[in-house]
Coordinates of C-alpha atoms in Angstrom, one line a residue:
G1 CA 55.1 107.2 -53.0
I2 CA 53.7 104.2 -51.3
A3 CA 50.0 103.2 -51.8
P4 CA 47.6 105.2 -49.6
A5 CA 46.1 102.0 -48.1
L6 CA 49.6 101.0 -47.0
A7 CA 50.3 104.4 -45.4
N8 CA 47.0 104.0 -43.5
A9 CA 47.9 100.5 -42.4
L10 CA 51.4 101.6 -41.2
N11 CA 49.8 104.4 -39.2
A12 CA 47.2 102.0 -37.7
Q13 CA 50.1 99.9 -36.5
G14 CA 52.0 102.9 -35.1
I15 CA 54.8 102.5 -37.6
T16 CA 55.7 106.2 -38.2
N17 CA 59.5 106.5 -37.8
P18 CA 61.3 105.0 -40.7
F19 CA 64.8 103.3 -40.4
P20 CA 67.6 104.9 -42.3
I21 CA 67.7 102.0 -44.7
Q22 CA 64.1 102.6 -45.6
I23 CA 64.7 106.2 -46.3
A24 CA 67.7 105.3 -48.4
T25 CA 66.3 102.5 -50.5
L26 CA 62.6 103.2 -50.9
P27 CA 62.8 105.9 -53.5
D28 CA 64.9 103.8 -55.8
A29 CA 62.9 100.6 -55.0
L30 CA 59.6 102.4 -55.6
A31 CA 61.0 103.7 -58.9
G32 CA 61.5 100.0 -60.0
H33 CA 65.3 99.8 -59.8
D34 CA 67.0 96.7 -58.7
I35 CA 68.5 97.2 -55.2
L36 CA 71.7 95.9 -53.5
G37 CA 71.3 96.6 -49.8
R38 CA 74.2 96.2 -47.4
G39 CA 72.7 96.0 -43.9
Q40 CA 72.8 93.9 -40.8
T41 CA 69.8 92.0 -39.2
G42 CA 67.7 94.5 -37.3
S43 CA 68.4 97.5 -39.6
G44 CA 64.7 97.8 -40.8
K45 CA 65.2 95.8 -44.0
T46 CA 61.7 94.1 -43.8
L47 CA 59.8 97.3 -44.3
A48 CA 62.5 98.6 -46.7
F49 CA 61.8 95.8 -49.2
G50 CA 58.2 95.1 -47.9
L51 CA 56.8 98.5 -48.8
A52 CA 58.3 98.5 -52.2
L53 CA 57.1 94.9 -52.8
L54 CA 53.5 95.7 -51.7
T55 CA 53.4 99.0 -53.7
N56 CA 54.7 97.1 -56.7
I57 CA 51.9 94.5 -56.6
S58 CA 49.1 96.9 -55.5
G59 CA 46.2 96.7 -57.9
K60 CA 47.5 93.5 -59.6
A61 CA 45.8 90.1 -59.4
A62 CA 47.6 86.8 -58.8
K63 CA 46.6 83.7 -60.7
P64 CA 46.5 80.2 -59.2
H65 CA 50.0 78.8 -58.7
K66 CA 51.5 82.1 -60.0
P67 CA 52.6 84.5 -57.2
L68 CA 53.4 88.1 -57.8
A69 CA 56.1 88.5 -55.2
L70 CA 58.7 86.3 -53.6
V71 CA 60.9 86.8 -50.5
L72 CA 63.6 84.2 -50.2
T73 CA 65.1 83.8 -46.7
P74 CA 67.6 81.3 -45.2
T75 CA 65.5 80.0 -42.2
R76 CA 61.9 79.1 -41.3
E77 CA 62.1 81.5 -38.3
L78 CA 63.1 84.5 -40.4
A79 CA 60.4 83.6 -43.0
Q80 CA 57.8 83.6 -40.2
Q81 CA 59.0 86.9 -38.8
I82 CA 58.9 88.6 -42.3
D83 CA 55.4 87.1 -42.9
E84 CA 54.1 88.5 -39.6
V85 CA 55.2 92.0 -40.8
L86 CA 53.9 91.7 -44.4
T87 CA 50.6 90.0 -43.8
P88 CA 48.6 92.8 -42.2
L89 CA 50.0 95.3 -44.7
A90 CA 49.3 93.0 -47.6
R91 CA 45.7 92.5 -46.5
A92 CA 45.2 96.3 -46.5
I93 CA 45.7 96.2 -50.3
G94 CA 43.7 93.0 -50.8
H95 CA 46.5 90.5 -50.9
D96 CA 47.7 87.7 -48.7
S97 CA 51.0 86.0 -47.9
V98 CA 52.0 82.5 -47.1
V99 CA 55.2 80.9 -45.6
I100 CA 56.7 78.2 -47.9
A101 CA 59.2 76.4 -45.7
G102 CA 60.3 72.9 -44.6
G103 CA 59.3 71.4 -41.3
M104 CA 55.7 72.7 -41.9
P105 CA 52.7 70.9 -43.4
Y106 CA 52.6 70.8 -47.2
A107 CA 48.8 71.0 -47.4
K108 CA 48.4 74.6 -46.2
Q109 CA 51.2 75.8 -48.6
I110 CA 49.7 73.9 -51.6
T111 CA 46.2 75.1 -50.8
A112 CA 47.5 78.7 -50.7
M113 CA 49.1 78.3 -54.1
R114 CA 45.9 76.9 -55.6
K115 CA 44.0 79.9 -54.1
A116 CA 46.2 82.4 -56.0
T117 CA 48.1 83.8 -53.0
A118 CA 50.2 86.7 -54.2
I119 CA 53.1 86.8 -51.8
L120 CA 55.5 83.9 -50.9
V121 CA 57.9 84.1 -48.1
A122 CA 60.0 81.1 -48.7
T123 CA 63.1 79.1 -47.8
P124 CA 64.9 77.8 -50.9
G125 CA 64.6 74.0 -50.2
R126 CA 60.8 73.9 -49.8
L127 CA 60.2 76.3 -52.7
I128 CA 62.3 74.3 -55.2
D129 CA 60.3 71.3 -54.0
L130 CA 57.0 72.9 -54.8
L131 CA 58.4 74.3 -58.1
N132 CA 59.4 70.7 -59.1
K133 CA 55.9 69.5 -58.2
N134 CA 54.5 72.4 -60.4
E135 CA 52.5 73.8 -57.5
V136 CA 54.4 77.0 -57.9
Q137 CA 55.3 78.8 -61.2
L138 CA 57.3 82.0 -61.2
D139 CA 56.6 83.3 -64.7
Q140 CA 54.3 86.1 -63.4
L141 CA 56.7 87.2 -60.6
Q142 CA 56.9 91.0 -60.4
I143 CA 59.4 91.3 -57.6
T144 CA 61.9 89.0 -55.9
V145 CA 63.7 89.8 -52.6
L146 CA 66.8 87.9 -51.4
D147 CA 67.1 88.6 -47.7
E148 CA 70.3 87.7 -45.8
A149 CA 71.9 86.3 -49.0
D150 CA 75.2 85.8 -47.2
Q151 CA 73.5 83.5 -44.7
M152 CA 72.0 81.5 -47.5
A153 CA 75.4 81.2 -49.0
D154 CA 76.8 80.0 -45.7
M155 CA 74.1 77.3 -45.6
G156 CA 74.9 76.0 -49.1
F157 CA 71.7 77.3 -50.7
L158 CA 73.2 79.3 -53.6
P159 CA 72.8 76.6 -56.3
V160 CA 69.2 76.3 -55.3
V161 CA 68.7 80.1 -55.2
K162 CA 70.2 80.3 -58.7
E163 CA 67.8 77.6 -59.9
I164 CA 64.9 79.5 -58.5
L165 CA 66.0 82.8 -60.0
D166 CA 66.5 81.1 -63.4
Q167 CA 62.8 80.2 -63.3
A168 CA 61.6 83.7 -62.3
H169 CA 60.1 86.2 -64.6
L170 CA 63.1 87.7 -66.5
D171 CA 61.9 91.3 -66.3
G172 CA 60.9 91.3 -62.7
Q173 CA 62.4 93.7 -60.1
R174 CA 65.0 92.2 -57.7
L175 CA 66.2 93.4 -54.3
L176 CA 69.2 91.7 -52.6
F177 CA 70.1 92.3 -49.0
S178 CA 73.3 91.0 -47.5
A179 CA 75.8 92.0 -44.8
T180 CA 78.7 90.9 -47.0
L181 CA 79.3 90.1 -50.7
D182 CA 81.7 87.2 -50.3
R183 CA 81.1 83.4 -50.5
G184 CA 79.4 83.7 -53.9
V185 CA 77.0 86.5 -53.1
D186 CA 78.8 88.8 -55.5
S187 CA 78.1 86.3 -58.3
L188 CA 74.4 86.5 -57.6
V189 CA 74.6 90.3 -57.8
R190 CA 76.4 90.2 -61.2
Q191 CA 74.2 87.5 -62.7
Y192 CA 70.8 88.5 -61.5
L193 CA 70.6 92.2 -60.7
K194 CA 70.3 94.8 -63.5
N195 CA 72.3 98.0 -62.8
P196 CA 71.4 97.9 -59.1
K197 CA 71.2 100.9 -56.9
T198 CA 73.5 100.2 -54.0
H199 CA 72.8 101.3 -50.4
S200 CA 75.2 100.4 -47.6
L201 CA 74.2 101.0 -44.1
Q202 CA 75.4 99.6 -40.8
N203 CA 73.0 99.2 -37.9
D204 CA 74.3 101.4 -35.1
R205 CA 72.4 99.5 -32.5
A206 CA 74.3 96.3 -33.4
S207 CA 77.7 98.1 -33.4
V208 CA 80.4 96.6 -31.2
S209 CA 80.9 100.0 -29.7
T210 CA 77.6 99.5 -27.8
M211 CA 78.7 96.2 -26.2
E212 CA 80.9 95.2 -23.3
H213 CA 83.0 92.1 -23.7
Y214 CA 84.2 89.9 -20.8
L215 CA 86.5 86.9 -20.6
L216 CA 85.9 84.6 -17.6
V217 CA 88.8 82.4 -16.5
M218 CA 87.7 79.7 -14.1
D219 CA 88.3 76.1 -12.9
P220 CA 86.2 73.7 -15.0
S221 CA 84.4 72.6 -11.8
E222 CA 83.0 76.1 -11.4
K223 CA 81.7 76.4 -14.9
D224 CA 78.1 75.1 -14.2
E225 CA 77.6 77.4 -11.2
V226 CA 79.0 80.5 -13.0
T227 CA 76.9 79.7 -16.1
A228 CA 73.7 79.5 -14.0
E229 CA 74.5 82.8 -12.3
I230 CA 74.9 84.5 -15.7
A231 CA 71.7 82.9 -17.0
A232 CA 69.7 83.9 -13.9
R233 CA 70.5 87.6 -14.0
N234 CA 67.9 90.2 -14.8
G235 CA 67.0 90.4 -18.5
K236 CA 67.2 87.8 -21.2
T237 CA 70.2 85.7 -22.1
I238 CA 71.3 83.6 -25.1
L239 CA 74.0 81.0 -24.5
F240 CA 75.6 79.6 -27.6
V241 CA 77.0 76.1 -27.5
K242 CA 78.8 73.9 -29.9
T243 CA 76.4 71.0 -30.5
Q244 CA 72.7 70.1 -30.3
R245 CA 73.4 67.6 -27.6
G246 CA 75.4 70.3 -25.7
A247 CA 72.5 72.7 -25.9
D248 CA 70.1 70.1 -24.4
R249 CA 72.6 69.2 -21.7
L250 CA 73.1 72.8 -20.7
A251 CA 69.3 73.5 -20.7
D252 CA 68.8 70.5 -18.3
K253 CA 71.5 71.8 -15.9
L254 CA 70.0 75.3 -15.9
A255 CA 66.5 73.9 -15.3
N256 CA 67.8 71.9 -12.4
A257 CA 69.3 75.1 -11.0
G258 CA 65.9 76.8 -11.2
V259 CA 66.5 78.9 -14.3
P260 CA 63.6 79.1 -16.8
V261 CA 65.3 77.9 -20.0
G262 CA 64.6 76.5 -23.5
A263 CA 66.9 74.8 -26.0
L264 CA 66.8 75.9 -29.6
H265 CA 68.4 74.0 -32.4
G266 CA 67.8 72.2 -35.7
G267 CA 67.1 68.9 -34.0
K268 CA 63.9 70.2 -32.5
S269 CA 60.5 70.0 -34.3
Q270 CA 59.2 73.2 -35.9
A271 CA 56.4 73.5 -33.4
V272 CA 58.9 73.3 -30.5
R273 CA 61.3 75.8 -32.2
T274 CA 58.5 78.3 -32.8
R275 CA 57.2 78.0 -29.2

């Protein structure tokens, strides 16, 4: 049921095997129903909502400042990842996408709105800023996607998300994806989704059954050496620490031990985080 140009673009990118969540949600989403999707990161949600979004706006023209589609995400990095997936597919049907997020220059985002860009992939804070400046108007919005709504709730974004949805086109289609429905996500569903079709899927690849867990008991004096050994093993490693300063300190210790390392946290500039 997706637009032929989209099917051709998918084939050109070698995307031929759909995820279960795409198979489950796409028929209802393409039929115009609101969707409540329960799925973890990595379960194929981007194409699940992306193909519906792009099919929904295929053949429609955006006006300056008035996008046709909106994807709200909790972080800049996730917004950029989604945009990278959507942009080549959007261009196949004559549309373009822009990331609207903090930590990035205003000028490019405002220029995109004035050029009638159809698709916004946005974090709530920067979007409400541009709405207040009247650079973005949501009265022509055909479809709205809330991705990782539970993470947006954790970050305290729900009041802003509600303010955004209150400005959106009332009859537009809405798709909400969340791993859980607590911390206020359930109120979003009740208030803003119309008789949603619910699809709950777990991502088998992220299941605890596929992981091995270890607890290392050691003398504090051994911790730096053991950490360096873990970080230097074959493959890629993520080490989670408590604070930004702790992340920088650990990165310095690993670098001094000869381990290629980078620190990633909110105190870094967007350019450094992206790199």
